[in-house]
């Protein structure tokens, strides 16, 4: 997809990525994906899954719930939608993953989990509802409208829901890590050793922490008890999955602080390839690969390594402003479309 | 085209009712306005007298047409079993089973700090008074499996269990006659979690 800035290239990739999780990857609210002045935004797609055609349509509204249809049949629950399309989205924002905010690193994990575990949708919803309720109670305690002892009724369900979310993320990092480590070895010609570990969002929580089993719920509960004074001082929960994080280490040292820009890009690329492998193993079909404006940021050797890693049979969408940013081997294998405001034309100049 | 003013007021009132959207409200309003005045007067007087005649049962807080509701007044009900529910709709639901022969206690809601509902806003003090009854064998916390229902269940169980009472809750999982391949993943996962040994 070739075109200048602000022509709608990312918009197209965003639409494809949205098909996977039913959640727009860059929007915080559904209303943000709707054109200004319009009431709703609709994505219509025709796909082939396991050799069978499938039609999947999603509708986002400025007001009201989103609606989804598979082959014209409305989905009663979002769980019925999930798992139909899997994607790996690699955008420019991902290049900052390693030294960026913990929030970005959590979102990256959650996007993968939503595609692999349909139940995560409910677990997340439950957890965020508990967070909102418990924070509301903390505010009532601060104004004197409630007593601190009332927190006890919320701490245990909070801990159970928090553990469910953190467990999913920890399990994902555990299966992502060895694959990413292998890919970095390939990308760096065996020179660099990557290590990735999960840090649960409780004080003192580190990578060695056991997250399986009831003892983790007990640790979260204990941490909640200990952080109560701090929670009350700040007016919100300071312990929980909203504080989870993961760390990348290069040759044993924190990559956020020590790795060069090029090395960090290689780590992100290794992670994306690991994500692709994992989704393929989980779903039995390779996911769609969406490369939004990132190819230009990778040097020719990394571009080549990526192309080789993708191999055949993986549908890949690439956006770029200049054809010259693409390594020759990429250009040779691509269908090139021109993106002008609001429409896409193919074939085009080569 | 805007509706005439008085009809607009009526539609706005209907829209405040649960489960009524704008279209239903308009439909109800137009239907009523097509009726003879006598029919409307009858409806209005039934509404007012129903509301005036009903109050809360002084024992269980369910709706009652006297000081005490029919279930609390019925000597045939099992006084050893008490179901704690959030509202009248839940009483009606349990009654429809015709299996539950115990008595009720209506909390009048569920804990929800977002809506400003804490233990003080629920009928918990009177529940604790009722628990002193020596005939009581079991308290069933029949609250819905939502975040708010579970927090309320937990809050109550913390109060009840130390009193030495048998405290139970409803099972959650498959519905009767369900076909496994049709059941949604969340329900099935719950049923799996709550699996139990046979015999």
Coordinates of C-alpha atoms in Angstrom, one line a residue:
Chain A
X1 CA 0.0 0.0 0.0
X2 CA 1.8 3.0 -1.3
X3 CA 0.8 6.5 -0.7
X4 CA 1.7 9.8 1.0
X5 CA 0.9 10.6 4.6
X6 CA -2.7 10.9 5.8
X7 CA -4.1 9.1 2.7
X8 CA -5.6 6.1 4.6
X9 CA -2.9 3.5 4.6
X10 CA -2.9 3.0 8.3
X11 CA -6.7 3.1 8.3
X12 CA -6.8 0.0 6.1
X13 CA -4.4 -1.9 8.3
X14 CA -6.2 -0.8 11.4
X15 CA -9.4 -2.2 9.9
X16 CA -7.8 -5.5 9.3
X17 CA -6.3 -5.6 12.8
X18 CA -9.7 -4.7 14.3
X19 CA -11.2 -7.9 12.7
X20 CA -8.9 -10.0 15.0
X21 CA -9.9 -8.7 18.4
X22 CA -13.1 -6.6 17.6
X23 CA -11.2 -3.8 19.3
X24 CA -9.6 -1.0 17.3
X25 CA -5.8 -1.2 18.1
X26 CA -5.2 2.5 18.4
X27 CA -8.5 3.8 19.8
X28 CA -9.5 4.1 23.4
X29 CA -13.2 4.4 22.7
X30 CA -15.4 3.1 19.9
X31 CA -16.4 6.6 19.0
X32 CA -12.9 7.4 18.0
X33 CA -13.0 5.2 14.9
X34 CA -16.1 6.8 13.6
X35 CA -15.7 9.6 11.1
X36 CA -16.4 13.0 12.6
X37 CA -20.1 13.8 12.1
X38 CA -21.1 10.2 11.2
X39 CA -23.0 7.9 13.4
X40 CA -21.2 4.6 12.8
X41 CA -18.2 3.0 11.2
X42 CA -18.5 -0.4 9.4
X43 CA -15.8 -2.9 8.4
X44 CA -16.9 -5.5 5.9
X45 CA -14.5 -8.3 5.1
X46 CA -14.4 -11.4 2.9
X47 CA -11.9 -14.0 4.1
X48 CA -10.8 -17.5 3.5
X49 CA -10.2 -19.6 6.6
X50 CA -9.1 -23.2 6.2
X51 CA -10.1 -23.1 2.6
X52 CA -13.6 -21.9 3.3
X53 CA -14.9 -18.4 2.5
X54 CA -16.2 -16.4 5.4
X55 CA -17.8 -13.0 5.6
X56 CA -17.2 -11.0 8.8
X57 CA -18.7 -7.5 9.4
X58 CA -18.2 -5.2 12.4
X59 CA -20.0 -2.0 13.2
X60 CA -18.9 0.6 15.7
X61 CA -21.2 3.3 16.9
X62 CA -20.7 6.7 18.5
X63 CA -23.4 5.7 20.9
X64 CA -24.5 2.2 21.8
X65 CA -22.9 -1.2 21.6
X66 CA -20.8 -2.6 18.7
X67 CA -22.4 -5.1 16.5
X68 CA -20.9 -8.1 14.7
X69 CA -22.0 -10.5 12.0
X70 CA -20.5 -13.7 10.7
X71 CA -21.9 -14.7 7.3
X72 CA -24.8 -12.4 7.9
X73 CA -25.7 -13.9 11.3
X74 CA -25.5 -11.5 14.2
X75 CA -23.1 -12.5 17.0
X76 CA -24.9 -12.5 20.3
X77 CA -21.7 -12.3 22.3
X78 CA -18.3 -11.0 21.3
X79 CA -16.9 -14.4 22.3
X80 CA -18.6 -15.8 19.1
X81 CA -16.7 -13.4 17.0
X82 CA -13.2 -13.9 18.4
X83 CA -10.8 -16.3 16.9
X84 CA -12.1 -16.0 13.3
X85 CA -9.2 -13.8 12.2
X86 CA -5.7 -13.7 13.6
X87 CA -3.2 -10.9 12.9
X88 CA 0.2 -9.8 13.9
X89 CA 0.4 -6.0 13.7
X90 CA 3.8 -4.4 13.6
X91 CA 3.5 -0.6 13.5
X92 CA 6.0 2.3 14.0
X93 CA 4.8 2.6 17.7
X94 CA 6.1 -0.9 18.3
X95 CA 9.6 0.2 17.7
X96 CA 9.5 2.0 21.0
X97 CA 8.2 -1.2 22.8
X98 CA 11.4 -1.9 24.7
X99 CA 12.1 1.6 26.1
X100 CA 8.5 2.8 26.0
X101 CA 5.8 2.7 28.6
X102 CA 4.8 -0.4 30.5
X103 CA 1.3 0.2 29.2
X104 CA 2.5 -0.4 25.6
X105 CA 4.1 -3.6 26.7
X106 CA 0.9 -4.8 28.4
X107 CA -1.2 -3.9 25.4
X108 CA 1.1 -5.9 23.2
X109 CA 0.5 -9.0 25.3
X110 CA -3.2 -8.4 25.6
X111 CA -3.7 -8.1 21.9
X112 CA -2.1 -11.6 21.4
X113 CA -4.1 -13.2 24.3
X114 CA -7.4 -11.9 23.0
X115 CA -6.7 -13.8 19.8
X116 CA -5.6 -17.0 21.5
X117 CA -8.0 -17.2 24.5
X118 CA -11.6 -16.1 23.9
X119 CA -12.2 -16.3 27.6
X120 CA -9.8 -13.4 28.2
X121 CA -12.4 -11.0 26.9
X122 CA -14.6 -11.8 30.0
X123 CA -11.7 -12.0 32.4
X124 CA -10.5 -8.6 31.4
X125 CA -14.0 -7.1 31.6
X126 CA -14.5 -8.6 35.1
X127 CA -11.1 -7.4 36.3
X128 CA -11.7 -3.8 35.0
X129 CA -15.1 -3.7 36.6
X130 CA -13.6 -4.7 39.9
X131 CA -10.9 -2.1 39.6
X132 CA -13.5 0.6 38.9
X133 CA -15.7 -0.5 41.8
X134 CA -12.8 -0.8 44.3
X135 CA -11.4 2.6 43.2
X136 CA -14.9 4.1 43.7
X137 CA -14.9 2.6 47.2
X138 CA -11.5 4.0 48.0
X139 CA -12.8 7.5 47.0
X140 CA -15.9 7.0 49.3
X141 CA -13.5 6.0 52.1
X142 CA -11.5 9.2 51.6
X143 CA -14.7 11.3 51.8
X144 CA -15.9 9.5 54.9
X145 CA -18.9 7.9 53.1
X146 CA -17.5 4.4 53.6
X147 CA -15.3 2.6 56.1
X148 CA -11.9 1.0 55.2
X149 CA -13.2 -2.3 56.5
X150 CA -15.5 -2.5 53.5
X151 CA -12.5 -3.0 51.2
X152 CA -12.3 -6.6 52.5
X153 CA -15.4 -7.6 50.4
X154 CA -13.7 -6.3 47.3
X155 CA -10.1 -7.4 47.9
X156 CA -10.7 -11.1 47.4
X157 CA -12.7 -11.0 44.2
X158 CA -10.2 -8.3 43.0
X159 CA -7.3 -10.7 43.8
X160 CA -8.9 -13.6 42.0
X161 CA -9.7 -11.5 38.9
X162 CA -6.2 -9.9 39.0
X163 CA -4.5 -13.3 39.2
X164 CA -6.5 -14.5 36.2
X165 CA -5.3 -11.7 34.0
X166 CA -1.7 -11.7 35.2
X167 CA -1.6 -15.5 34.7
X168 CA -2.6 -15.2 31.1
X169 CA 0.1 -12.6 30.5
X170 CA 2.8 -14.6 32.4
X171 CA 1.9 -17.7 30.4
X172 CA 2.1 -15.8 27.2
X173 CA 5.5 -14.4 28.0
X174 CA 6.7 -17.9 29.0
X175 CA 5.8 -19.3 25.5
X176 CA 6.8 -16.1 23.6
X177 CA 10.3 -15.9 25.2
X178 CA 12.0 -19.0 23.8
X179 CA 10.7 -18.3 20.3
X180 CA 11.8 -14.7 20.4
X181 CA 15.2 -15.7 21.8
X182 CA 15.6 -18.1 18.9
X183 CA 14.6 -15.5 16.4
X184 CA 17.1 -12.9 17.8
X185 CA 19.8 -15.5 17.5
X186 CA 18.9 -15.8 13.8
X187 CA 18.7 -12.1 13.2
X188 CA 21.9 -11.3 15.0
X189 CA 23.8 -14.2 13.4
X190 CA 24.2 -15.8 16.8
X191 CA 25.9 -12.8 18.4
X192 CA 23.3 -11.7 20.9
X193 CA 21.4 -13.5 23.6
X194 CA 17.9 -12.3 24.5
X195 CA 16.1 -13.0 27.7
X196 CA 12.5 -12.0 28.4
X197 CA 10.8 -12.2 31.8
X198 CA 7.4 -11.2 33.2
X199 CA 7.1 -8.9 36.2
X200 CA 3.7 -9.1 38.0
X201 CA 2.3 -5.8 39.2
X202 CA 2.7 -6.4 42.9
X203 CA 5.4 -4.9 45.2
X204 CA 8.4 -7.2 45.2
X205 CA 6.9 -9.2 42.3
X206 CA 9.6 -10.4 40.0
X207 CA 10.2 -12.9 37.2
X208 CA 10.9 -15.8 39.6
X209 CA 7.5 -15.4 41.3
X210 CA 5.2 -18.4 41.0
X211 CA 2.0 -17.2 39.3
X212 CA 0.3 -20.6 39.0
X213 CA -1.8 -22.0 41.8
X214 CA -3.7 -20.4 44.7
X215 CA -0.5 -19.0 46.3
X216 CA -0.5 -16.2 43.7
X217 CA -4.0 -15.1 44.7
X218 CA -2.7 -15.2 48.3
X219 CA 0.3 -13.0 47.3
X220 CA -2.0 -10.5 45.6
X221 CA -4.3 -10.4 48.6
X222 CA -1.3 -9.9 50.9
X223 CA 0.1 -7.1 48.7
X224 CA -3.4 -5.5 48.7
X225 CA -3.4 -5.5 52.5
X226 CA 0.1 -4.0 52.7
X227 CA -0.6 -1.4 50.1
X228 CA -3.9 -0.3 51.6
X229 CA -2.5 2.9 53.3
X230 CA -0.8 3.8 50.0
X231 CA -4.0 3.1 48.0
X232 CA -5.9 5.4 50.3
X233 CA -3.3 8.1 50.1
X234 CA -3.3 8.0 46.3
X235 CA -7.0 7.4 45.9
X236 CA -6.7 4.3 43.7
X237 CA -5.3 0.8 43.6
X238 CA -1.5 0.7 43.3
X239 CA -1.4 -3.1 43.1
X240 CA -2.7 -5.3 40.3
X241 CA -2.4 -6.2 36.6
X242 CA -2.5 -2.5 35.6
X243 CA 1.0 -2.5 37.0
X244 CA 2.2 -5.6 35.2
X245 CA 5.3 -5.4 33.0
X246 CA 7.8 -7.4 31.1
X247 CA 11.5 -6.9 30.6
X248 CA 13.9 -7.7 27.7
X249 CA 17.5 -8.4 28.5
X250 CA 20.3 -8.5 26.0
X251 CA 23.3 -10.5 27.0
X252 CA 22.1 -10.3 30.6
X253 CA 21.6 -6.5 30.7
X254 CA 18.4 -4.5 30.6
X255 CA 17.7 -3.8 27.0
X256 CA 15.8 -0.6 27.7
X257 CA 18.9 1.0 29.1
X258 CA 21.8 -0.7 27.3
X259 CA 20.7 -1.8 23.8
X260 CA 21.3 0.4 20.8
X261 CA 18.4 1.5 18.6
X262 CA 19.3 -1.1 16.0
X263 CA 19.4 -3.8 18.7
X264 CA 16.1 -2.8 20.1
X265 CA 14.5 -2.9 16.7
X266 CA 15.9 -6.4 16.3
X267 CA 14.4 -7.4 19.6
X268 CA 11.0 -6.1 18.6
X269 CA 11.2 -7.9 15.2
X270 CA 12.2 -11.1 17.0
X271 CA 9.1 -10.7 19.2
X272 CA 6.8 -10.1 16.3
X273 CA 8.1 -13.2 14.6
X274 CA 7.7 -15.1 17.8
X275 CA 4.1 -13.8 18.0
X276 CA 3.5 -15.0 14.4
X277 CA 4.8 -18.5 15.3
X278 CA 2.7 -18.7 18.4
X279 CA -0.5 -17.7 16.7
X280 CA 0.1 -20.1 13.9
X281 CA 0.7 -23.0 16.4
X282 CA -2.4 -22.0 18.5
X283 CA -4.8 -21.5 15.6
X284 CA -3.4 -24.0 13.0
X285 CA -3.1 -21.3 10.3
X286 CA -0.6 -18.5 9.9
X287 CA -1.9 -15.1 11.0
X288 CA -2.1 -12.1 8.6
X289 CA 1.0 -10.0 9.0
X290 CA 0.4 -6.2 9.0
X291 CA 3.5 -4.0 8.6
X292 CA 2.5 -0.5 9.1
X293 CA 5.2 1.9 8.0
X294 CA 7.9 -0.1 9.7
X295 CA 9.8 -1.6 6.8
X296 CA 11.5 1.7 6.0
X297 CA 12.8 1.7 9.6
X298 CA 14.5 -1.7 9.2
X299 CA 17.9 -1.8 7.5
X300 CA 18.3 -4.0 4.3
X301 CA 19.7 -7.0 6.2
X302 CA 16.8 -7.0 8.7
X303 CA 14.3 -6.5 5.9
X304 CA 15.8 -9.5 4.2
X305 CA 15.7 -11.6 7.4
X306 CA 12.1 -10.7 7.9
X307 CA 11.1 -11.7 4.4
X308 CA 12.9 -15.0 4.7
X309 CA 11.3 -15.6 8.1
X310 CA 7.8 -14.9 6.7
X311 CA 8.3 -17.5 3.9
X312 CA 5.5 -18.4 1.6
X313 CA 1.8 -18.6 2.4
X314 CA 1.5 -15.7 4.8
X315 CA -0.6 -12.9 3.6
X316 CA 1.2 -9.7 4.4
X317 CA 0.1 -6.1 4.2
X318 CA 2.8 -3.5 4.0
X319 CA 2.4 0.2 4.0
X320 CA 5.0 2.7 2.9
X321 CA 5.4 6.2 1.6
X322 CA 8.2 5.4 -0.9
X323 CA 8.7 2.3 -2.9
X324 CA 12.4 2.8 -2.6
X325 CA 12.2 2.1 1.2
X326 CA 11.5 -1.5 0.3
X327 CA 14.3 -4.0 -0.3
X328 CA 14.3 -5.4 -3.9
X329 CA 13.1 -8.8 -2.8
X330 CA 10.1 -7.3 -1.2
X331 CA 9.2 -5.3 -4.3
X332 CA 9.6 -8.4 -6.5
X333 CA 7.0 -10.3 -4.5
X334 CA 4.4 -7.6 -3.9
X335 CA 1.2 -6.5 -5.5
X336 CA 1.5 -2.8 -5.3
X337 CA -1.5 -0.6 -4.7
X338 CA -1.7 3.2 -4.7
X339 CA -3.6 4.7 -1.8
X340 CA -5.2 8.0 -2.5
X341 CA -7.6 9.8 -0.1
X342 CA -10.4 7.3 0.5
X343 CA -9.6 4.7 -2.1
X344 CA -7.2 2.1 -3.2
X345 CA -6.2 1.4 -6.8
X346 CA -4.3 -1.6 -8.1
X347 CA -2.2 -2.5 -10.0
X348 CA 0.1 0.4 -10.2
X349 CA 3.6 1.5 -11.1
X350 CA 6.3 -0.9 -10.5
Chain B
X1 CA -42.2 16.0 13.3
X2 CA -42.2 16.9 17.1
X3 CA -44.9 15.4 19.2
X4 CA -47.4 17.7 20.9
X5 CA -46.0 18.9 24.3
X6 CA -48.1 16.9 26.7
X7 CA -47.4 13.7 24.7
X8 CA -43.7 14.5 24.8
X9 CA -43.9 14.6 28.6
X10 CA -45.7 11.3 28.7
X11 CA -43.1 9.6 26.4
X12 CA -40.3 11.0 28.5
X13 CA -41.8 9.5 31.7
X14 CA -42.2 6.1 30.0
X15 CA -38.6 6.2 28.8
X16 CA -37.4 6.3 32.4
X17 CA -38.9 2.9 33.0
X18 CA -36.6 -0.2 32.8
X19 CA -36.4 -1.9 29.4
X20 CA -38.3 0.9 27.6
X21 CA -36.5 2.8 24.8
X22 CA -37.6 5.8 22.9
X23 CA -39.7 3.8 20.3
X24 CA -41.5 1.7 22.8
X25 CA -42.2 4.8 24.9
X26 CA -43.7 6.5 21.9
X27 CA -45.8 3.5 21.0
X28 CA -47.2 3.2 24.6
X29 CA -47.9 7.0 24.6
X30 CA -49.7 6.9 21.3
X31 CA -51.7 3.8 22.3
X32 CA -52.9 5.4 25.5
X33 CA -53.9 8.6 23.9
X34 CA -56.1 6.7 21.5
X35 CA -58.1 5.2 24.5
X36 CA -61.2 6.7 26.0
X37 CA -60.6 9.0 29.0
X38 CA -62.4 6.5 31.3
X39 CA -59.8 3.8 30.5
X40 CA -57.0 6.2 31.3
X41 CA -58.6 7.2 34.6
X42 CA -59.0 3.6 35.5
X43 CA -55.3 2.9 34.8
X44 CA -54.1 6.0 36.7
X45 CA -56.2 5.1 39.7
X46 CA -55.0 1.4 39.7
X47 CA -51.4 2.7 39.6
X48 CA -51.9 5.1 42.5
X49 CA -53.8 2.6 44.6
X50 CA -51.3 -0.2 44.0
X51 CA -48.4 2.0 45.0
X52 CA -50.4 3.2 48.1
X53 CA -51.4 -0.3 49.1
X54 CA -47.9 -1.8 48.9
X55 CA -45.2 -1.5 51.4
X56 CA -42.2 -3.4 52.6
X57 CA -42.6 -6.5 54.7
X58 CA -41.3 -5.7 58.2
X59 CA -39.6 -9.1 58.3
X60 CA -38.0 -9.8 54.9
X61 CA -38.3 -6.4 53.2
X62 CA -40.1 -7.9 50.2
X63 CA -43.2 -6.1 48.7
X64 CA -46.2 -6.8 50.9
X65 CA -49.8 -5.6 51.0
X66 CA -49.8 -5.6 54.8
X67 CA -47.3 -5.3 57.5
X68 CA -46.0 -8.8 56.7
X69 CA -45.8 -10.5 53.3
X70 CA -47.6 -13.7 52.4
X71 CA -44.4 -15.9 52.5
X72 CA -43.4 -14.6 56.0
X73 CA -47.0 -15.1 57.2
X74 CA -47.2 -18.7 55.8
X75 CA -46.7 -21.2 58.6
X76 CA -46.0 -24.0 56.1
X77 CA -42.7 -22.4 54.9
X78 CA -39.5 -23.9 56.4
X79 CA -38.1 -21.5 58.9
X80 CA -34.9 -23.4 59.0
X81 CA -33.8 -22.3 55.5
X82 CA -33.3 -18.6 54.6
X83 CA -32.5 -17.4 51.1
X84 CA -30.8 -14.0 50.8
X85 CA -31.7 -12.3 47.5
X86 CA -31.2 -8.8 46.1
X87 CA -34.8 -8.0 45.1
X88 CA -38.4 -9.0 44.5
X89 CA -37.6 -10.3 41.0
X90 CA -35.2 -12.8 42.5
X91 CA -37.9 -13.9 45.0
X92 CA -40.3 -14.5 42.1
X93 CA -37.7 -16.4 40.2
X94 CA -37.0 -18.8 43.1
X95 CA -40.7 -19.1 43.7
X96 CA -41.3 -20.2 40.2
X97 CA -39.1 -23.3 40.8
X98 CA -41.6 -24.5 43.4
X99 CA -38.6 -26.3 44.9
X100 CA -37.6 -23.8 47.5
X101 CA -39.7 -24.0 50.6
X102 CA -37.7 -21.7 52.9
X103 CA -38.1 -18.1 53.7
X104 CA -36.5 -15.0 52.1
X105 CA -34.5 -11.9 53.0
X106 CA -34.5 -9.1 50.5
X107 CA -31.3 -7.0 50.6
X108 CA -32.7 -4.3 48.3
X109 CA -29.7 -4.2 46.0
X110 CA -26.0 -5.3 45.9
X111 CA -22.9 -3.7 47.1
X112 CA -21.7 -1.2 44.4
X113 CA -19.5 1.7 45.4
X114 CA -20.0 3.2 41.9
X115 CA -23.7 3.7 42.7
X116 CA -23.0 4.7 46.2
X117 CA -24.3 1.4 47.6
X118 CA -22.5 0.2 50.7
X119 CA -23.6 -2.2 53.5
X120 CA -25.5 0.6 55.2
X121 CA -27.8 1.0 52.1
X122 CA -28.7 -2.7 52.2
X123 CA -31.0 -4.6 54.6
X124 CA -28.1 -6.3 56.5
X125 CA -28.8 -5.2 60.0
X126 CA -32.2 -6.8 60.0
X127 CA -30.7 -9.9 58.4
X128 CA -28.3 -10.3 61.3
X129 CA -31.2 -10.0 63.7
X130 CA -33.1 -12.7 62.0
X131 CA -30.0 -15.0 62.2
X132 CA -30.4 -15.2 66.0
X133 CA -33.4 -17.5 65.4
X134 CA -32.4 -20.9 66.9
X135 CA -34.5 -22.8 64.3
X136 CA -32.3 -21.6 61.5
X137 CA -30.2 -24.3 59.9
X138 CA -28.9 -22.9 56.6
X139 CA -28.5 -19.5 54.9
X140 CA -28.5 -19.6 51.1
X141 CA -26.8 -16.6 49.5
X142 CA -28.8 -16.6 46.2
X143 CA -27.1 -13.6 44.6
X144 CA -26.2 -13.3 40.9
X145 CA -22.7 -14.3 39.7
X146 CA -21.7 -10.7 38.7
X147 CA -18.8 -8.7 40.2
X148 CA -21.3 -6.9 42.5
X149 CA -23.1 -10.1 43.4
X150 CA -19.9 -11.9 44.3
X151 CA -18.6 -9.1 46.4
X152 CA -21.9 -9.0 48.3
X153 CA -21.8 -12.8 48.8
X154 CA -18.3 -12.5 50.1
X155 CA -19.1 -9.6 52.4
X156 CA -22.1 -11.5 53.9
X157 CA -20.2 -14.8 54.2
X158 CA -17.6 -13.0 56.3
X159 CA -20.3 -11.9 58.7
X160 CA -22.2 -15.2 58.7
X161 CA -19.7 -18.0 58.8
X162 CA -18.1 -16.9 62.1
X163 CA -21.6 -17.1 63.6
X164 CA -21.4 -20.9 63.1
X165 CA -24.2 -21.0 60.4
X166 CA -24.2 -23.2 57.5
X167 CA -23.8 -20.8 54.6
X168 CA -24.4 -22.0 51.0
X169 CA -24.5 -20.3 47.5
X170 CA -26.1 -21.2 44.2
X171 CA -24.1 -23.4 41.8
X172 CA -23.2 -21.9 38.5
X173 CA -22.6 -23.6 35.2
X174 CA -24.6 -25.5 32.6
X175 CA -28.3 -24.8 32.2
X176 CA -30.7 -27.8 32.3
X177 CA -30.9 -29.6 28.9
X178 CA -28.0 -27.6 27.5
X179 CA -26.1 -29.1 24.6
X180 CA -22.4 -28.7 25.2
X181 CA -21.5 -27.4 21.8
X182 CA -24.0 -24.6 22.1
X183 CA -23.1 -23.4 25.6
X184 CA -20.9 -20.3 25.5
X185 CA -17.3 -20.6 26.6
X186 CA -17.6 -18.6 29.8
X187 CA -20.4 -20.7 31.2
X188 CA -18.7 -23.9 30.1
X189 CA -15.4 -22.8 31.7
X190 CA -17.3 -22.2 35.0
X191 CA -19.0 -25.5 34.8
X192 CA -15.6 -27.1 34.3
X193 CA -14.2 -25.2 37.3
X194 CA -17.1 -26.4 39.4
X195 CA -17.0 -30.0 38.3
X196 CA -17.6 -32.7 41.0
X197 CA -16.8 -36.3 41.4
X198 CA -19.6 -38.8 40.6
X199 CA -20.8 -40.8 43.6

